[in-house]
Structures are given as C-alpha cells and as structure tokens.
Amino acid sequence: MAEVAGGAVAHASFAHSPAKAQEVFAVDTVNAQYLESLVGYNVRRASLAMVSVFMKCTDRFDLKIVEFSVLSLVAGNAGITSRQLCQQLDVLPPNMVGMIDALVSRGYLERRPHPHDGRATGLYLTVQGHDLVEAAQLQLKSSEAQAVSHLSAQEQAQLLALLQKLYR
Amino acid sequence: MAEVAGGAVAHASFAHSPAKAQEVFAVDTVNAQYLESLVGYNVRRASLAMVSVFMKCTDRFDLKIVEFSVLSLVAGNAGITSRQLCQQLDVLPPNMVGMIDALVSRGYLERRPHPHDGRATGLYLTVQGHDLVEAAQLQLKSSEAQAVSHLSAQEQAQLLALLQKLYR
DNA sequence: TATTGTTATACTCTATAACTATA
DNA sequence: TATAGTTATAGAGTATAACAATA
C-alpha cells in the first residue's frame, strides 16, 4: 500500500488503466503476470539461465557457446563445411569466418579441401581439439545435470520433447 | 557415403575420433545428436523460434522485445522504477535509460516523481501507451497461440511450468 | 546464373567506470 | 556509506553489400 503524494492512498495493483493526472504510486513487488503467461518470455528466461550455467562451466576451457557448438558439430561431422555450420547454428557466413580462424589459430581445428566441391572447405578436429571438446562435453553434461536436478528424469525428457516440438 | 580424395571411401559418421592425416570427408546430413541432448541448446533454439514469432507480430507496432516488456510491466505496475525494470528484465541500468527516453519521446511513457524516494522516478503509461500495449498484448497472445497450436493445451501448460521450474 | 568463402563495414546489444543527487 | 538515475564509452554480437573462385 503506497501513500499518494497528495495525501490519498492507492494500490499499484489497481492501476490497470492509465494513471490519472498526477497520481503517483510506489510499487513494492513487481507483478509480471502477463509476461509470465507468454511462452516467449519463459523460454527466454530459461535460456538466459542455461547460458549462465554454460558460461560458469566452460570458463576454464575459454570457449564461447557458439565456439563450443562448432567444435561439437565438427566432432560428430568430420569434413563439415562452414556453410553447413552456419545453417545448423543460425550464424551468418561473414560472422563464422573469424570464429573458425580463431579456432584454427588456437590449434583445435584444421581446414582441408572438400572432396567434391572446389569452392568449399572441410573442417576437422586436431588431436588437441578432440581432447578439448571431449572434456568440455563431459563437463557441460554434468553441469547441466546439476542445474536441472530439481526436475525428475521424466520431467527433463518431457521438457526436451516439448522444446523440440516448438522449434522444429 | 563420400569418396576420399585419395580414392578410398569413408563415411563421415565413422569419424568419432580425430580424422587421420589427410583423409577428407563430405558431410551429407549434419548430425547434431550431442547438441540436441543439451537442455541449453534446445531452449536456445526454442527461444530463437519464439523471438521470430514476436518480431513478425509486433512489426506494425515498431516495438522491440524489451520495449514491449517494459510497457507491459508499466501497464501492470504503475509507478514502477527504472531499477525495478532492470532487475525484472536483466537489463543493466545504463542500457535502460535510452530505452525509456525513447518511449517517453514517442508518447507512450511519462515520468513522475516517486512518492517516498527522491532519487527514484516512477513510470506511467500515457493514454496512447495504454492503447498501444493493449493492442500489442492481444496481437502477441494470438500469434503465440498460433505458433504453439500443434501442442495440446495440456502440453502448453506443462511447458510453461517446466520452463519456470528451470529459471526460478 | 548460383553458391562458397571471404572482406569490409555498419548497426545493435551488452558491459564497465564514473559522476550527481538523494537515502 | 549505499542506492537511483545518468553519461560516456568500450566491447561483443549481428547485419548487409560486394568480390573472387568454383559449380
């Protein structure tokens, strides 16, 4: 309950229409009811939470999320092209170039010519890259498991299935 | 199945270890199995999908996601402060200033002094802002409903509940 | 003509430091 | 001393246009 500057009393929760003239309110606890009813809002908040789990976990590997994703895809798809990575990860080609250059410079990736297509370049993990991605994947799996440990195994499976229904 | 440049034949799907010497592969369909097993990956993909639903829907209102969120919070919390918005929406104070200025300039928000705290400023919707947020909220609700219409009502409720369990 | 990889570049979003006025 | 709002600015992320080499 907040006192109006003029002496009257008002509840912020009454303010569903534009507040009149010079009424002033104080908000004690924020009401996010509408936003929390939106799928988009909830999925964004959850995404931010999982991003922070990722960042704590892969601090010691010095990998950004997209870099980790690139290495993981190359690990499962030796010879994948830059363009295929872009399509899979929603990254634009000009923004992928520097990322791959950096991973090559750090000794995790190498480029080899594509077997059929002279325009394309295949990407491969180095031994060092293979070790890194293996360690990072294990670490991330366990960090995620801890972060979602308050959901039952069934709930976790349901969540993945529902999310995939959403974006596929 | 891809022919190696040297004449041998190899499957990209065999390449779970670092590819040897100068073997080259072509990837036909990308295998994203590991990434798709991660909660973070799925929730990020779903978030991107819902972001694009939002953007198509609120094109005609010329509102960004965070601007819409600000207006929605002010709609439900007359007199809310800039700092409260920052905490609710994970936006840093210096980045909130310009956004509020813009919404004030466009005639959707106005600032009034805070009843108890001389440092703070309360935010209020103008009549024009009230009309805008009401129209945008209705539109977004219906766009979201359409975007998730292939999930049953029960699945939609489950999804929201599971997401909130994840980030709260 | 279309596509891959690339450069250059602009724009947006996010983050940090520091200042002022009020508590 | 701590907090709300603000300014300036730096850095990261994302976008478009255009070019050379190849299909």
Short mmCIF file of C-alpha atoms (C1' of nucleotides) in Angstrom, two decimals:
data_model
loop_
_atom_site.label_atom_id
_atom_site.label_comp_id
_atom_site.label_asym_id
_atom_site.label_seq_id
_atom_site.Cartn_x
_atom_site.Cartn_y
_atom_site.Cartn_z
CA MET A 1 0.00 0.00 0.00
CA ALA A 2 1.51 3.31 -1.04
CA GLU A 3 0.59 6.80 0.00
CA VAL A 4 -0.04 9.23 -2.80
CA ALA A 5 1.94 12.44 -2.64
CA GLY A 6 -1.28 14.42 -2.32
CA GLY A 7 -2.31 12.52 0.78
CA ALA A 8 -4.71 9.93 -0.67
CA VAL A 9 -3.91 6.22 -0.65
CA ALA A 10 -3.60 3.99 -3.66
CA HIS A 11 -2.66 0.43 -4.54
CA ALA A 12 -0.40 -0.05 -7.52
CA SER A 13 -2.37 -3.20 -8.26
CA PHE A 14 -5.42 -1.10 -9.02
CA ALA A 15 -3.60 0.61 -11.84
CA HIS A 16 -4.84 -1.37 -14.81
CA SER A 17 -5.78 1.75 -16.75
CA PRO A 18 -3.55 4.75 -17.44
CA ALA A 19 -2.95 6.52 -14.12
CA LYS A 20 -4.82 9.78 -13.91
CA ALA A 21 -3.29 13.23 -13.91
CA GLN A 22 -0.65 13.46 -11.22
CA GLU A 23 -1.38 10.39 -9.12
CA VAL A 24 1.83 8.73 -8.03
CA PHE A 25 2.35 5.16 -6.85
CA ALA A 26 5.09 3.10 -5.29
CA VAL A 27 5.47 -0.49 -6.49
CA ASP A 28 6.52 -2.89 -3.73
CA THR A 29 6.68 -6.21 -5.58
CA VAL A 30 6.61 -6.32 -9.35
CA ASN A 31 3.66 -8.06 -10.98
CA ALA A 32 4.85 -9.83 -14.15
CA GLN A 33 1.67 -11.81 -14.66
CA TYR A 34 1.15 -11.03 -18.32
CA LEU A 35 4.76 -11.63 -19.34
CA GLU A 36 4.87 -14.90 -17.43
CA SER A 37 1.88 -16.12 -19.40
CA LEU A 38 3.89 -15.84 -22.63
CA VAL A 39 5.80 -18.82 -23.98
CA GLY A 40 8.40 -16.47 -25.45
CA TYR A 41 9.11 -14.77 -22.14
CA ASN A 42 9.50 -18.03 -20.24
CA VAL A 43 11.65 -19.66 -22.85
CA ARG A 44 13.90 -16.59 -22.99
CA ARG A 45 14.32 -16.50 -19.22
CA ALA A 46 15.10 -20.22 -19.18
CA SER A 47 17.58 -19.72 -22.00
CA LEU A 48 19.37 -16.97 -20.06
CA ALA A 49 19.55 -19.27 -17.03
CA MET A 50 21.09 -22.09 -19.06
CA VAL A 51 23.51 -19.69 -20.74
CA SER A 52 24.86 -18.75 -17.34
CA VAL A 53 25.22 -22.44 -16.44
CA PHE A 54 27.20 -22.89 -19.64
CA MET A 55 29.45 -19.92 -19.00
CA LYS A 56 30.39 -20.96 -15.48
CA CYS A 57 31.09 -24.47 -16.72
CA THR A 58 33.28 -23.67 -19.72
CA ASP A 59 35.16 -20.79 -18.17
CA ARG A 60 38.25 -22.93 -17.84
CA PHE A 61 38.08 -24.01 -21.48
CA ASP A 62 37.84 -20.41 -22.70
CA LEU A 63 35.09 -21.32 -25.15
CA LYS A 64 32.05 -19.27 -26.08
CA ILE A 65 28.76 -21.05 -26.66
CA VAL A 66 28.93 -20.88 -30.43
CA GLU A 67 32.58 -21.96 -30.45
CA PHE A 68 31.67 -24.97 -28.34
CA SER A 69 28.79 -25.73 -30.70
CA VAL A 70 31.10 -25.53 -33.72
CA LEU A 71 33.62 -27.90 -32.15
CA SER A 72 30.84 -30.31 -31.16
CA LEU A 73 29.44 -30.36 -34.69
CA VAL A 74 32.87 -30.90 -36.23
CA ALA A 75 33.43 -33.70 -33.70
CA GLY A 76 30.33 -35.50 -34.97
CA ASN A 77 30.72 -34.47 -38.60
CA ALA A 78 34.33 -34.60 -39.78
CA GLY A 79 34.58 -32.61 -43.03
CA ILE A 80 31.59 -30.37 -42.33
CA THR A 81 31.71 -27.08 -44.22
CA SER A 82 31.48 -23.55 -42.92
CA ARG A 83 28.15 -23.16 -44.70
CA GLN A 84 26.69 -26.24 -43.02
CA LEU A 85 27.74 -24.90 -39.64
CA CYS A 86 26.08 -21.58 -40.43
CA GLN A 87 22.81 -23.26 -41.31
CA GLN A 88 22.82 -25.50 -38.25
CA LEU A 89 23.67 -22.74 -35.79
CA ASP A 90 21.87 -19.73 -37.29
CA VAL A 91 25.09 -17.82 -37.78
CA LEU A 92 25.69 -15.68 -40.88
CA PRO A 93 28.68 -16.68 -43.03
CA PRO A 94 30.66 -13.45 -42.52
CA ASN A 95 30.45 -13.96 -38.77
CA MET A 96 31.58 -17.57 -38.95
CA VAL A 97 34.87 -16.79 -40.71
CA GLY A 98 36.60 -15.13 -37.77
CA MET A 99 35.38 -17.77 -35.35
CA ILE A 100 36.83 -20.61 -37.43
CA ASP A 101 40.06 -18.65 -37.96
CA ALA A 102 40.40 -18.27 -34.19
CA LEU A 103 39.78 -21.99 -33.56
CA VAL A 104 42.34 -22.86 -36.22
CA SER A 105 44.86 -20.44 -34.71
CA ARG A 106 44.33 -21.99 -31.28
CA GLY A 107 45.11 -25.41 -32.74
CA TYR A 108 41.68 -27.01 -32.34
CA LEU A 109 40.53 -27.08 -35.97
CA GLU A 110 42.11 -27.54 -39.36
CA ARG A 111 40.86 -26.93 -42.89
CA ARG A 112 41.23 -29.48 -45.68
CA PRO A 113 39.97 -29.28 -49.26
CA HIS A 114 36.47 -30.63 -49.91
CA PRO A 115 36.45 -33.94 -51.84
CA HIS A 116 33.84 -32.92 -54.46
CA ASP A 117 33.44 -29.17 -54.29
CA GLY A 118 36.37 -26.89 -55.00
CA ARG A 119 34.59 -23.89 -53.51
CA ALA A 120 34.11 -25.48 -50.11
CA THR A 121 36.47 -26.29 -47.27
CA GLY A 122 36.08 -29.22 -44.87
CA LEU A 123 36.72 -28.77 -41.17
CA TYR A 124 38.44 -31.32 -38.94
CA LEU A 125 39.38 -31.52 -35.28
CA THR A 126 43.04 -31.72 -34.40
CA VAL A 127 44.03 -34.16 -31.66
CA GLN A 128 44.12 -31.20 -29.29
CA GLY A 129 40.66 -30.12 -30.46
CA HIS A 130 39.34 -33.63 -29.97
CA ASP A 131 40.63 -33.73 -26.38
CA LEU A 132 39.21 -30.29 -25.65
CA VAL A 133 35.73 -30.98 -26.98
CA GLU A 134 35.57 -34.33 -25.20
CA ALA A 135 36.48 -32.74 -21.86
CA ALA A 136 34.12 -29.79 -22.39
CA GLN A 137 31.22 -32.03 -23.39
CA LEU A 138 31.60 -34.18 -20.29
CA GLN A 139 31.87 -31.14 -18.06
CA LEU A 140 28.84 -29.47 -19.60
CA LYS A 141 26.72 -32.61 -19.34
CA SER A 142 27.42 -32.79 -15.65
CA SER A 143 26.87 -29.06 -15.05
CA GLU A 144 23.54 -29.24 -16.85
CA ALA A 145 22.56 -32.33 -14.92
CA GLN A 146 23.21 -30.46 -11.70
CA ALA A 147 21.33 -27.37 -12.90
CA VAL A 148 18.19 -29.37 -13.75
CA SER A 149 18.45 -31.83 -10.87
CA HIS A 150 15.27 -30.46 -9.30
CA LEU A 151 13.36 -31.82 -12.29
CA SER A 152 12.64 -35.54 -12.35
CA ALA A 153 14.09 -37.64 -15.16
CA GLN A 154 10.62 -37.79 -16.69
CA GLU A 155 10.21 -34.02 -16.50
CA GLN A 156 13.58 -33.50 -18.15
CA ALA A 157 12.65 -35.78 -21.02
CA GLN A 158 9.27 -34.07 -21.38
CA LEU A 159 10.93 -30.67 -21.44
CA LEU A 160 13.31 -31.63 -24.26
CA ALA A 161 10.48 -33.17 -26.26
CA LEU A 162 8.26 -30.12 -25.85
CA LEU A 163 11.05 -27.69 -26.74
CA GLN A 164 11.85 -29.65 -29.89
CA LYS A 165 8.19 -29.62 -30.84
CA LEU A 166 8.35 -25.86 -30.51
CA TYR A 167 11.25 -25.15 -32.86
CA ARG A 168 11.06 -27.98 -35.40
CA MET B 1 28.85 -42.10 -48.37
CA ALA B 2 31.70 -39.93 -49.58
CA GLU B 3 34.71 -40.73 -51.72
CA VAL B 4 38.02 -39.79 -50.24
CA ALA B 5 40.23 -37.66 -52.44
CA GLY B 6 42.86 -40.39 -52.41
CA GLY B 7 40.42 -42.94 -53.81
CA ALA B 8 39.27 -44.73 -50.65
CA VAL B 9 35.71 -44.47 -49.38
CA ALA B 10 34.69 -43.22 -45.96
CA HIS B 11 31.57 -42.43 -44.01
CA ALA B 12 31.57 -39.18 -42.09
CA SER B 13 29.60 -40.96 -39.40
CA PHE B 14 32.65 -43.09 -38.60
CA ALA B 15 34.61 -40.01 -37.66
CA HIS B 16 34.23 -40.03 -33.91
CA SER B 17 37.97 -39.64 -33.37
CA PRO B 18 40.23 -37.02 -34.91
CA ALA B 19 40.49 -37.74 -38.63
CA LYS B 20 43.85 -39.11 -39.57
CA ALA B 21 46.48 -37.35 -41.66
CA GLN B 22 44.93 -36.17 -44.91
CA GLU B 23 41.66 -38.12 -45.02
CA VAL B 24 38.86 -35.94 -46.35
CA PHE B 25 35.11 -36.43 -45.93
CA ALA B 26 31.93 -34.93 -47.27
CA VAL B 27 29.04 -34.49 -44.84
CA ASP B 28 25.63 -35.08 -46.41
CA THR B 29 23.30 -34.51 -43.46
CA VAL B 30 24.52 -32.89 -40.29
CA ASN B 31 24.42 -34.97 -37.13
CA ALA B 32 23.61 -32.72 -34.18
CA GLN B 33 22.97 -35.54 -31.75
CA TYR B 34 25.11 -34.29 -28.88
CA LEU B 35 23.87 -30.69 -29.07
CA GLU B 36 20.26 -31.84 -29.21
CA SER B 37 20.76 -33.75 -25.98
CA LEU B 38 21.56 -30.50 -24.16
CA VAL B 39 18.84 -28.55 -22.39
CA GLY B 40 20.69 -25.31 -23.15
CA TYR B 41 20.79 -25.95 -26.88
CA ASN B 42 17.12 -26.84 -27.13
CA VAL B 43 15.97 -23.96 -25.01
CA ARG B 44 18.08 -21.54 -27.07
CA ARG B 45 16.67 -22.85 -30.35
CA ALA B 46 13.14 -22.60 -28.99
CA SER B 47 13.86 -19.09 -27.79
CA LEU B 48 15.06 -18.05 -31.25
CA ALA B 49 11.90 -19.50 -32.77
CA MET B 50 9.67 -17.55 -30.39
CA VAL B 51 11.68 -14.39 -30.95
CA SER B 52 10.91 -14.60 -34.63
CA VAL B 53 7.21 -15.10 -33.85
CA PHE B 54 7.37 -11.97 -31.72
CA MET B 55 9.11 -9.92 -34.37
CA LYS B 56 6.68 -10.77 -37.13
CA CYS B 57 3.79 -10.00 -34.81
CA THR B 58 4.91 -6.63 -33.46
CA ASP B 59 6.37 -5.30 -36.68
CA ARG B 60 3.46 -2.95 -37.12
CA PHE B 61 3.83 -1.60 -33.56
CA ASP B 62 7.53 -0.86 -34.10
CA LEU B 63 8.39 -2.32 -30.70
CA LYS B 64 11.42 -4.37 -29.76
CA ILE B 65 11.02 -7.24 -27.33
CA VAL B 66 12.46 -5.38 -24.37
CA GLU B 67 10.44 -2.26 -25.16
CA PHE B 68 7.29 -4.36 -25.24
CA SER B 69 8.29 -5.97 -21.93
CA VAL B 70 8.85 -2.55 -20.36
CA LEU B 71 5.46 -1.28 -21.49
CA SER B 72 3.79 -4.48 -20.25
CA LEU B 73 5.41 -4.15 -16.83
CA VAL B 74 4.48 -0.49 -16.53
CA ALA B 75 0.94 -1.43 -17.56
CA GLY B 76 0.69 -3.84 -14.63
CA ASN B 77 2.78 -1.76 -12.24
CA ALA B 78 2.03 1.96 -12.46
CA GLY B 79 4.86 3.86 -10.79
CA ILE B 80 7.48 1.14 -11.29
CA THR B 81 11.03 2.47 -11.24
CA SER B 82 13.77 2.10 -13.80
CA ARG B 83 15.73 -0.02 -11.36
CA GLN B 84 12.84 -2.43 -10.84
CA LEU B 85 12.51 -2.84 -14.59
CA CYS B 86 16.23 -3.58 -14.83
CA GLN B 87 16.03 -6.29 -12.21
CA GLN B 88 12.94 -7.89 -13.72
CA LEU B 89 14.26 -7.90 -17.28
CA ASP B 90 18.00 -8.50 -16.76
CA VAL B 91 18.92 -5.19 -18.35
CA LEU B 92 21.74 -3.05 -16.98
CA PRO B 93 20.74 0.45 -15.80
CA PRO B 94 22.82 2.36 -18.37
CA ASN B 95 21.09 0.44 -21.15
CA MET B 96 17.62 1.13 -19.78
CA VAL B 97 17.98 4.92 -19.85
CA GLY B 98 17.89 5.37 -23.60
CA MET B 99 15.05 2.90 -23.99
CA ILE B 100 12.84 4.77 -21.53
CA ASP B 101 13.82 8.10 -23.08
CA ALA B 102 12.72 6.78 -26.47
CA LEU B 103 9.39 5.51 -25.12
CA VAL B 104 8.81 8.88 -23.44
CA SER B 105 9.67 10.73 -26.67
CA ARG B 106 7.25 8.54 -28.59
CA GLY B 107 4.49 9.50 -26.15
CA TYR B 108 3.95 6.07 -24.56
CA LEU B 109 5.51 6.65 -21.13
CA GLU B 110 5.84 9.51 -18.70
CA ARG B 111 8.00 10.03 -15.61
CA ARG B 112 6.64 11.29 -12.31
CA PRO B 113 8.43 11.78 -9.01
CA HIS B 114 8.50 8.81 -6.65
CA PRO B 115 6.25 9.27 -3.59
CA HIS B 116 8.85 8.24 -0.96
CA ASP B 117 12.25 8.27 -2.61
CA GLY B 118 13.64 11.46 -4.06
CA ARG B 119 16.29 9.57 -6.00
CA ALA B 120 13.82 7.44 -7.92
CA THR B 121 11.40 8.17 -10.74
CA GLY B 122 8.09 6.39 -11.28
CA LEU B 123 6.98 5.37 -14.76
CA TYR B 124 3.43 5.61 -16.07
CA LEU B 125 1.67 4.80 -19.32
CA THR B 126 0.09 7.64 -21.24
CA VAL B 127 -3.33 7.01 -22.76
CA GLN B 128 -1.56 6.40 -26.07
CA GLY B 129 0.83 3.96 -24.37
CA HIS B 130 -2.07 2.17 -22.74
CA ASP B 131 -3.79 1.71 -26.10
CA LEU B 132 -0.61 0.51 -27.74
CA VAL B 133 0.28 -2.06 -25.11
CA GLU B 134 -3.27 -3.39 -25.03
CA ALA B 135 -3.31 -3.88 -28.80
CA ALA B 136 0.18 -5.39 -28.85
CA GLN B 137 -0.59 -7.78 -26.00
CA LEU B 138 -3.71 -9.07 -27.72
CA GLN B 139 -1.88 -9.47 -31.01
CA LEU B 140 1.04 -11.30 -29.41
CA LYS B 141 -1.23 -13.64 -27.46
CA SER B 142 -2.91 -14.69 -30.67
CA SER B 143 0.35 -15.01 -32.62
CA GLU B 144 1.81 -17.18 -29.88
CA ALA B 145 -1.33 -19.28 -29.73
CA GLN B 146 -1.00 -19.92 -33.44
CA ALA B 147 2.72 -20.70 -33.17
CA VAL B 148 2.17 -23.34 -30.47
CA SER B 149 -1.11 -24.66 -31.80
CA HIS B 150 0.45 -28.05 -32.58
CA LEU B 151 0.89 -28.54 -28.83
CA SER B 152 -2.17 -29.57 -26.85
CA ALA B 153 -3.44 -27.27 -24.11
CA GLN B 154 -2.01 -29.67 -21.56
CA GLU B 155 1.39 -29.71 -23.27
CA GLN B 156 1.45 -25.92 -23.36
CA ALA B 157 0.72 -25.72 -19.64
CA GLN B 158 3.36 -28.36 -18.91
CA LEU B 159 5.91 -26.48 -20.98
CA LEU B 160 5.36 -23.22 -19.09
CA ALA B 161 5.54 -25.00 -15.75
CA LEU B 162 8.76 -26.81 -16.65
CA LEU B 163 10.40 -23.66 -18.00
CA GLN B 164 9.55 -21.76 -14.83
CA LYS B 165 10.99 -24.58 -12.75
CA LEU B 166 14.16 -24.16 -14.78
CA TYR B 167 14.78 -20.45 -14.21
CA ARG B 168 13.23 -19.78 -10.80
"C1'" DT C 1 23.44 -17.97 -63.03
"C1'" DA C 2 24.04 -19.73 -58.32
"C1'" DT C 3 26.95 -20.90 -54.36
"C1'" DT C 4 31.26 -21.00 -51.02
"C1'" DG C 5 34.22 -18.48 -48.59
"C1'" DT C 6 35.76 -14.07 -47.70
"C1'" DT C 7 36.49 -8.79 -46.71
"C1'" DA C 8 34.87 -4.56 -45.17
"C1'" DT C 9 31.72 -2.23 -42.68
"C1'" DA C 10 27.69 -0.66 -40.12
"C1'" DC C 11 24.47 -1.39 -36.67
"C1'" DT C 12 22.72 -3.21 -32.41
"C1'" DC C 13 23.26 -5.12 -27.95
"C1'" DT C 14 25.72 -5.56 -23.77
"C1'" DA C 15 29.20 -4.25 -20.29
"C1'" DT C 16 32.22 -1.08 -17.28
"C1'" DA C 17 33.62 3.15 -15.00
"C1'" DA C 18 32.45 7.23 -13.07
"C1'" DC C 19 29.51 11.17 -11.79
"C1'" DT C 20 25.17 13.57 -9.18
"C1'" DA C 21 21.66 13.66 -6.06
"C1'" DT C 22 19.42 11.63 -2.60
"C1'" DA C 23 18.88 7.95 1.29
"C1'" DT D 1 28.22 4.54 3.04
"C1'" DA D 2 24.88 2.86 -0.22
"C1'" DT D 3 21.48 3.41 -3.96
"C1'" DA D 4 18.78 5.58 -8.30
"C1'" DG D 5 19.47 7.58 -12.34
"C1'" DT D 6 22.56 9.11 -15.67
"C1'" DT D 7 26.65 9.86 -19.08
"C1'" DA D 8 30.33 8.29 -21.81
"C1'" DT D 9 32.46 4.67 -23.84
"C1'" DA D 10 34.20 0.11 -24.90
"C1'" DG D 11 33.34 -4.40 -26.44
"C1'" DA D 12 30.64 -8.26 -28.30
"C1'" DG D 13 27.26 -9.78 -31.33
"C1'" DT D 14 24.68 -9.43 -35.65
"C1'" DA D 15 23.58 -7.38 -40.19
"C1'" DT D 16 24.18 -6.08 -45.35
"C1'" DA D 17 26.86 -5.39 -49.63
"C1'" DA D 18 30.20 -6.81 -52.59
"C1'" DC D 19 34.04 -9.61 -54.52
"C1'" DA D 20 36.89 -13.89 -56.27
"C1'" DA D 21 36.81 -18.67 -57.17
"C1'" DT D 22 34.18 -22.52 -58.40
"C1'" DA D 23 29.71 -25.19 -59.61
#
